[in-house]
Coordinates of N, CA and C in Angstrom, one line a residue:
X21 N 1.1 -1.1 0.0 CA 0.1 0.6 -0.3 C 0.8 1.2 -0.2
X22 N 0.7 2.4 -0.8 CA 1.2 4.0 -1.1 C 1.0 4.1 0.6
X23 N 2.3 5.0 1.0 CA 2.2 5.7 2.1 C 0.8 7.2 1.8
X24 N 0.4 7.6 2.9 CA -0.7 8.9 2.2 C 0.0 9.6 2.2
X25 N 1.6 9.9 1.6 CA 1.7 11.0 1.1 C 1.7 11.2 -0.5
X26 N 1.9 10.1 -0.7 CA 2.1 9.4 -2.0 C 0.2 9.7 -2.8
X27 N -0.1 9.2 -1.8 CA -1.8 8.8 -2.4 C -2.2 10.2 -2.5
X28 N -1.8 11.2 -1.5 CA -2.8 12.2 -1.4 C -2.3 13.3 -2.4
X29 N -0.8 13.1 -3.1 CA -0.1 14.3 -3.5 C -0.6 13.8 -5.2
X30 N -1.0 12.3 -5.2 CA -1.6 11.6 -6.9 C -3.2 12.3 -7.1
X31 N -3.6 12.2 -5.5 CA -5.1 12.4 -5.5 C -5.3 13.7 -5.9
X32 N -4.6 15.0 -5.5 CA -4.9 16.2 -6.0 C -4.3 16.5 -7.2
X33 N -3.2 15.8 -8.0 CA -3.0 15.9 -8.9 C -4.2 15.6 -9.6
X34 N -4.2 14.4 -9.8 CA -5.6 14.1 -10.6 C -6.7 15.5 -10.4
X35 N -7.3 15.8 -8.6 CA -8.1 16.8 -9.1 C -8.0 17.9 -10.0
X36 N -6.2 18.4 -9.7 CA -5.6 20.0 -10.2 C -5.7 19.5 -12.0
X37 N -5.7 18.6 -12.5 CA -5.6 18.2 -13.7 C -3.8 18.2 -14.1
X38 N -3.0 18.3 -13.3 CA -1.6 18.7 -13.0 C -0.8 17.1 -13.7
X39 N 0.0 17.7 -14.4 CA 0.9 16.3 -14.8 C 2.5 16.6 -13.8
X40 N 3.0 15.3 -13.2 CA 4.4 15.4 -12.8 C 5.2 16.7 -13.4
X41 N 4.8 16.8 -14.8 CA 6.0 18.1 -15.2 C 5.1 19.6 -14.7
X42 N 4.2 19.5 -14.9 CA 3.9 20.9 -14.5 C 4.0 20.3 -13.2
X43 N 3.9 19.6 -12.2 CA 3.9 20.0 -10.9 C 5.5 20.1 -10.7
X44 N 6.4 19.8 -11.3 CA 7.5 20.3 -11.0 C 8.2 21.6 -11.4
X45 N 7.7 22.2 -12.5 CA 7.8 23.1 -13.0 C 7.0 24.4 -12.3
X46 N 6.0 23.9 -11.3 CA 5.4 24.9 -10.5 C 5.9 25.2 -9.2
X47 N 6.6 24.1 -9.0 CA 7.2 23.8 -7.6 C 8.9 24.3 -7.8
X48 N 9.7 24.4 -9.1 CA 10.9 24.2 -9.1 C 11.8 22.8 -8.8
X49 N 10.8 22.1 -8.3 CA 11.5 20.7 -8.3 C 11.7 19.7 -9.0
X50 N 13.0 19.0 -9.5 CA 13.2 18.4 -10.5 C 12.1 17.9 -10.6
X51 N 12.0 17.0 -12.2 CA 11.0 16.2 -12.6 C 11.2 15.0 -12.1
X52 N 12.5 14.9 -12.4 CA 13.3 13.4 -11.8 C 13.0 13.1 -10.2
X53 N 13.2 14.2 -9.5 CA 12.7 14.2 -8.0 C 11.0 13.8 -7.9
X54 N 10.3 14.3 -8.2 CA 9.1 14.3 -8.5 C 8.5 13.0 -8.8
X55 N 9.2 12.3 -10.0 CA 9.1 10.9 -10.2 C 9.5 10.3 -9.2
X56 N 10.6 10.4 -8.4 CA 11.1 9.3 -7.4 C 10.2 9.3 -6.1
X57 N 9.4 11.0 -5.7 CA 8.8 11.1 -4.7 C 7.2 10.2 -5.2
X58 N 6.8 10.4 -6.3 CA 5.8 9.5 -6.3 C 5.9 7.8 -6.4
X59 N 7.0 7.6 -6.9 CA 7.4 5.9 -7.5 C 7.3 5.5 -6.1
X60 N 7.7 6.2 -4.8 CA 8.4 6.2 -3.1 C 9.5 5.5 -3.1
X61 N 10.7 5.8 -4.0 CA 12.0 5.6 -4.7 C 12.4 6.7 -2.9
X62 N 12.1 7.7 -3.0 CA 12.8 8.6 -2.2 C 11.0 9.4 -1.0
X63 N 11.4 9.5 -0.1 CA 10.8 10.7 0.9 C 11.3 11.9 0.6
X64 N 10.2 12.9 -0.2 CA 10.8 14.4 -0.3 C 10.7 14.9 1.3
X65 N 11.6 15.9 1.6 CA 12.4 16.2 2.8 C 11.0 17.6 3.1
X66 N 10.7 18.0 4.4 CA 9.6 18.8 4.4 C 9.6 19.9 4.1
X67 N 10.8 21.1 3.5 CA 10.9 22.1 2.4 C 9.9 21.8 1.2
X68 N 10.7 20.5 0.6 CA 9.4 20.0 -0.4 C 8.3 19.5 -0.7
X69 N 7.7 19.1 0.3 CA 6.9 18.9 0.9 C 5.8 20.3 1.2
X70 N 6.2 21.4 1.5 CA 5.7 22.5 1.8 C 5.8 23.3 0.1
X71 N 6.6 23.3 -0.9 CA 6.1 23.5 -2.0 C 5.1 22.6 -3.0
X72 N 5.1 21.8 -2.8 CA 4.4 20.7 -3.4 C 3.2 21.1 -2.9
X73 N 2.7 20.9 -1.3 CA 1.4 21.5 -1.3 C 1.0 22.8 -1.6
X74 N 2.2 24.0 -1.5 CA 1.3 25.2 -2.5 C 1.0 25.2 -3.2
X75 N 1.7 24.4 -4.2 CA 1.4 24.0 -5.7 C -0.1 23.4 -5.9
X76 N -0.4 22.6 -5.1 CA -1.4 21.9 -4.5 C -2.7 22.6 -4.0
X77 N -2.1 23.6 -3.1 CA -3.1 24.5 -2.7 C -3.9 23.5 -1.2
X78 N -3.1 22.7 -0.9 CA -3.5 22.0 0.5 C -2.4 22.0 1.2
X79 N -3.2 21.7 2.8 CA -2.1 22.1 3.8 C -1.3 20.9 4.1
X80 N 0.1 21.3 3.8 CA 0.9 20.5 4.1 C 0.6 19.1 5.0
X81 N 0.9 19.5 6.6 CA 0.2 18.6 7.4 C -1.0 17.7 6.9
X82 N -1.7 18.3 5.9 CA -2.7 17.0 5.5 C -1.9 16.2 4.4
X83 N -1.6 17.1 3.6 CA -0.8 15.7 2.3 C 0.3 14.8 3.1
X84 N 0.5 15.1 4.6 CA 1.4 14.3 5.4 C 0.4 13.4 5.6
X85 N -0.5 13.3 5.9 CA -1.3 12.7 6.3 C -2.1 12.8 7.9
X86 N -1.8 14.0 8.4 CA -1.8 14.0 9.5 C -3.7 15.0 9.5
X87 N -4.0 14.5 10.9 CA -5.6 14.8 10.6 C -5.9 16.3 10.8
X88 N -5.4 16.9 9.6 CA -5.9 18.8 9.3 C -6.8 19.0 8.3
X89 N -6.8 20.5 8.1 CA -8.3 20.8 7.3 C -7.3 20.4 5.7
X90 N -8.0 20.0 4.8 CA -7.0 19.7 3.7 C -6.9 20.8 2.5
X91 N -7.8 22.0 3.1 CA -6.4 23.0 2.4 C -6.8 24.2 3.5
X92 N -5.5 25.0 3.0 CA -4.8 25.9 3.9 C -6.1 27.2 3.7
X93 N -6.5 27.8 4.8 CA -7.3 28.9 5.0 C -7.4 29.7 3.5
X94 N -6.2 30.5 3.3 CA -6.4 31.3 2.4 C -6.3 30.8 0.9
X95 N -6.7 29.4 0.5 CA -6.4 28.2 -0.5 C -8.0 28.5 -1.0
X96 N -9.0 29.1 0.0 CA -10.6 28.8 -0.6 C -10.5 29.3 -2.0
X97 N -10.4 30.1 -2.6 CA -10.7 30.8 -4.3 C -9.7 29.5 -5.1
X98 N -8.8 28.9 -4.8 CA -8.9 27.7 -6.2 C -9.4 26.8 -5.9
X99 N -10.2 26.8 -4.8 CA -10.9 25.2 -4.9 C -12.2 25.3 -6.0
X100 N -12.2 26.2 -6.5 CA -13.5 26.4 -7.5 C -12.7 25.9 -8.5
X101 N -13.3 25.2 -10.3 CA -12.4 24.5 -10.7 C -11.9 25.3 -11.6
X102 N -12.5 26.6 -11.8 CA -12.3 27.9 -12.9 C -11.2 28.7 -12.6
X103 N -11.5 28.7 -11.3 CA -10.1 29.7 -10.6 C -8.8 29.0 -10.6
X104 N -8.8 27.7 -10.4 CA -7.6 26.7 -10.7 C -7.2 26.7 -11.6
X105 N -7.8 26.5 -12.8 CA -7.5 26.6 -14.1 C -6.9 28.3 -14.5
X106 N -7.3 28.9 -13.5 CA -7.1 30.6 -14.5 C -5.7 30.4 -13.8
X107 N -5.6 30.1 -12.3 CA -3.9 30.3 -11.9 C -3.0 29.5 -12.2
X108 N -3.4 28.2 -13.0 CA -2.6 27.6 -13.9 C -2.0 27.4 -15.1
X109 N -3.0 28.4 -15.2 CA -2.4 29.1 -16.9 C -1.5 30.2 -17.0
X110 N -2.2 31.2 -15.6 CA -1.5 32.3 -15.4 C 0.1 31.5 -14.9
X111 N 0.7 30.7 -13.8 CA 1.5 29.8 -14.0 C 2.2 29.7 -15.2
X112 N 1.9 29.1 -16.0 CA 2.7 28.7 -17.2 C 3.1 29.8 -18.0
X113 N 2.5 31.1 -17.9 CA 2.5 31.9 -18.7 C 4.1 32.3 -18.2
X114 N 5.1 32.9 -19.2 CA 6.4 33.4 -19.1 C 6.7 35.1 -18.5
X115 N 7.2 35.3 -17.7 CA 7.5 36.3 -16.6 C 6.7 37.8 -17.3
X116 N 6.9 38.0 -18.8 CA 7.0 39.2 -19.1 C 5.2 38.8 -19.2
X117 N 5.2 38.0 -19.6 CA 3.6 37.7 -19.9 C 2.4 37.5 -18.8
X118 N 3.4 37.4 -17.5 CA 2.4 37.2 -16.2 C 2.3 38.9 -15.8
X119 N 3.2 40.1 -16.6 CA 3.4 41.3 -15.7 C 2.6 42.1 -16.6
X120 N 2.5 41.3 -18.1 CA 1.5 41.7 -19.0 C 0.0 42.0 -18.8
X121 N -0.4 40.9 -18.1 CA -1.6 40.4 -17.7 C -1.8 41.4 -16.5
X122 N -1.1 41.7 -15.4 CA -1.1 42.2 -14.1 C -1.7 43.4 -14.4
X123 N -0.6 43.6 -15.5 CA -0.8 45.3 -16.0 C -2.4 45.6 -16.2
X124 N -3.1 44.3 -17.6 CA -4.1 44.7 -18.0 C -5.5 44.7 -17.0
X125 N -4.4 43.6 -15.5 CA -6.0 43.8 -14.8 C -5.8 45.3 -14.0
X126 N -4.7 45.3 -13.5 CA -4.6 46.8 -12.8 C -5.3 48.0 -13.8
X127 N -4.5 47.8 -15.1 CA -5.7 49.1 -15.5 C -7.3 48.6 -16.0
X128 N -7.8 47.4 -15.6 CA -9.0 47.4 -16.3 C -9.5 46.7 -17.1
X129 N -8.5 46.2 -17.7 CA -8.7 44.7 -19.4 C -10.2 45.5 -20.1
X130 N -9.3 46.6 -20.8 CA -10.0 46.7 -22.0 C -9.7 46.3 -23.3
X131 N -9.6 47.4 -24.4 CA -9.1 46.6 -25.4 C -7.3 46.7 -25.7
X132 N -7.4 45.0 -25.5 CA -5.4 45.4 -25.2 C -5.0 44.3 -25.9
X133 N -4.0 45.0 -26.8 CA -3.6 43.3 -27.5 C -2.2 43.4 -27.3
X134 N -1.7 41.6 -27.0 CA -0.6 41.5 -26.7 C -0.2 40.7 -28.1
X135 N 1.2 40.9 -28.3 CA 1.7 40.8 -29.4 C 2.7 39.3 -29.2
X136 N 2.5 38.1 -29.4 CA 3.0 36.8 -29.4 C 3.2 36.2 -29.8
X137 N 3.6 34.7 -29.7 CA 3.3 33.9 -30.6 C 1.8 33.2 -30.6
X138 N 1.5 32.3 -31.4 CA 0.0 32.2 -31.3 C -0.5 31.1 -30.1
X139 N 0.5 30.1 -29.3 CA 0.5 29.4 -28.4 C 0.5 30.6 -27.6
X140 N 1.3 31.2 -27.7 CA 1.2 32.2 -26.3 C 0.2 33.1 -26.0
X141 N -0.4 33.6 -27.3 CA -1.6 34.2 -27.5 C -3.0 34.1 -27.3
X142 N -2.8 32.3 -27.8 CA -4.1 31.6 -26.9 C -4.2 31.4 -25.7
X143 N -3.6 31.2 -25.4 CA -3.1 30.6 -24.1 C -3.7 32.6 -23.2
X144 N -2.9 33.3 -23.6 CA -3.3 34.9 -22.6 C -5.1 34.9 -23.1
X145 N -5.9 34.5 -23.9 CA -6.9 34.7 -24.4 C -7.4 33.7 -23.6
X146 N -6.9 32.2 -23.2 CA -8.1 31.7 -22.5 C -7.8 32.1 -21.0
X147 N -6.8 32.6 -20.6 CA -6.6 33.3 -19.7 C -7.2 34.0 -18.7
X148 N -7.5 34.8 -20.2 CA -8.5 36.2 -20.3 C -10.1 35.9 -19.7
X149 N -10.3 34.7 -20.9 CA -11.4 34.3 -21.1 C -12.0 33.5 -19.8
X150 N -11.5 33.0 -18.7 CA -11.4 32.3 -18.0 C -11.8 33.4 -16.7
X151 N -11.0 34.7 -16.8 CA -11.1 35.8 -15.5 C -12.4 36.0 -15.9
X152 N -12.4 36.3 -16.7 CA -14.1 37.5 -17.2 C -15.0 36.0 -16.8
X153 N -15.3 35.1 -16.6 CA -16.3 34.5 -16.1 C -16.0 34.1 -14.8
X154 N -15.4 34.7 -13.9 CA -15.3 34.7 -12.7 C -16.3 35.7 -12.1
X155 N -16.8 35.6 -11.1 CA -17.7 36.4 -10.9 C -16.7 38.0 -9.9
X156 N -17.2 39.0 -10.0 CA -16.6 40.1 -9.4 C -15.8 40.0 -8.2
X157 N -16.4 39.3 -7.3 CA -15.6 39.5 -6.1 C -14.1 38.3 -6.4
X158 N -14.6 37.0 -7.0 CA -13.5 36.7 -7.5 C -12.2 37.2 -8.0
X159 N -12.9 37.8 -8.8 CA -11.7 38.9 -10.0 C -10.9 39.6 -8.7
X160 N -11.7 40.4 -8.2 CA -11.2 41.3 -7.2 C -10.0 40.7 -6.4
X161 N -10.5 39.2 -5.9 CA -9.7 38.8 -5.0 C -8.4 37.8 -5.9
X162 N -8.6 37.1 -7.4 CA -7.7 37.2 -8.4 C -6.5 38.2 -8.3
X163 N -7.2 39.6 -8.4 CA -6.3 40.5 -8.7 C -5.4 41.0 -7.4
X164 N -6.0 40.5 -6.1 CA -5.0 41.4 -5.0 C -4.3 40.2 -5.0
X165 N -4.0 38.3 -5.3 CA -3.2 37.5 -5.3 C -2.3 37.8 -5.9
X166 N -2.5 38.5 -7.4 CA -1.6 38.5 -8.2 C -0.9 39.8 -7.5
X167 N -1.5 41.0 -6.9 CA -1.0 42.4 -6.6 C 0.1 41.9 -5.9
X168 N -0.5 40.9 -4.5 CA 0.5 40.2 -3.7 C 1.8 39.9 -4.6
X169 N 1.7 39.0 -5.1 CA 2.7 38.3 -5.7 C 4.0 39.6 -6.4
X170 N 3.1 40.4 -7.3 CA 4.1 41.3 -7.5 C 4.7 42.2 -6.8
X171 N 4.7 42.0 -5.5 CA 5.7 43.2 -4.3 C 6.9 42.3 -4.5
X172 N 7.1 41.1 -4.9 CA 8.6 40.4 -4.7 C 9.7 41.6 -5.9
X173 N 10.5 41.8 -5.6 CA 11.0 42.3 -6.2 C 11.1 41.7 -8.0
X174 N 11.4 40.9 -7.3 CA 11.8 40.2 -9.8 C 10.3 40.7 -10.6
X175 N 9.3 41.0 -9.8 CA 8.0 41.5 -10.6 C 8.1 43.1 -10.6
X176 N 9.0 43.7 -10.1 CA 8.0 45.0 -9.9 C 9.0 45.3 -11.2
X177 N 7.6 46.5 -11.7 CA 7.9 47.2 -13.1 C 7.8 48.8 -13.0
X178 N 9.2 49.2 -13.7 CA 8.9 50.8 -13.5 C 8.0 51.2 -14.1
X179 N 7.5 50.8 -14.9 CA 6.5 51.6 -16.0 C 5.7 50.4 -16.8
X180 N 4.6 51.0 -17.2 CA 3.9 50.4 -18.3 C 4.4 49.9 -19.3
X181 N 5.3 50.9 -20.2 CA 5.9 50.4 -21.4 C 6.9 49.0 -20.5
X182 N 7.6 48.9 -20.2 CA 8.7 47.5 -19.6 C 7.5 46.5 -19.4
X183 N 6.6 46.4 -18.7 CA 5.4 45.5 -18.6 C 5.0 44.8 -20.0
X184 N 4.9 45.3 -21.3 CA 4.6 44.7 -22.3 C 5.2 44.3 -23.0

């Protein structure tokens, strides 16, 4: 029988429709390490469990099998399928595309032309479409989440021109 940790990681990956490659990219953990964890070859250390739990929007204690709530208090927004898809698509965008989306949201998403290759343009349009399907409270919450992320130095934009 698989350890609870492995069962729950697989369960949440299936629910979130995340592949091992996606999980590796989102967490920054090597794909081979994710594979080793899921096969039971190695047990992830606590810092890696925290990264995986964050990527899956679950409580690390619950992921390890403890009797704790499944989701952290702040993750309720991503529990809705549309919200998770929106965040997953956002995370797949390049840093420049994320900055562009943040600028678009900040400026109130109006007629905005994004010049990217076909695949990235399609993903950006899909992200905007998903965002527009959310009710206003969730849009505001997503906007707040993005603004919070943008407080990190690596996301600071000096002017709107640099974000585009």
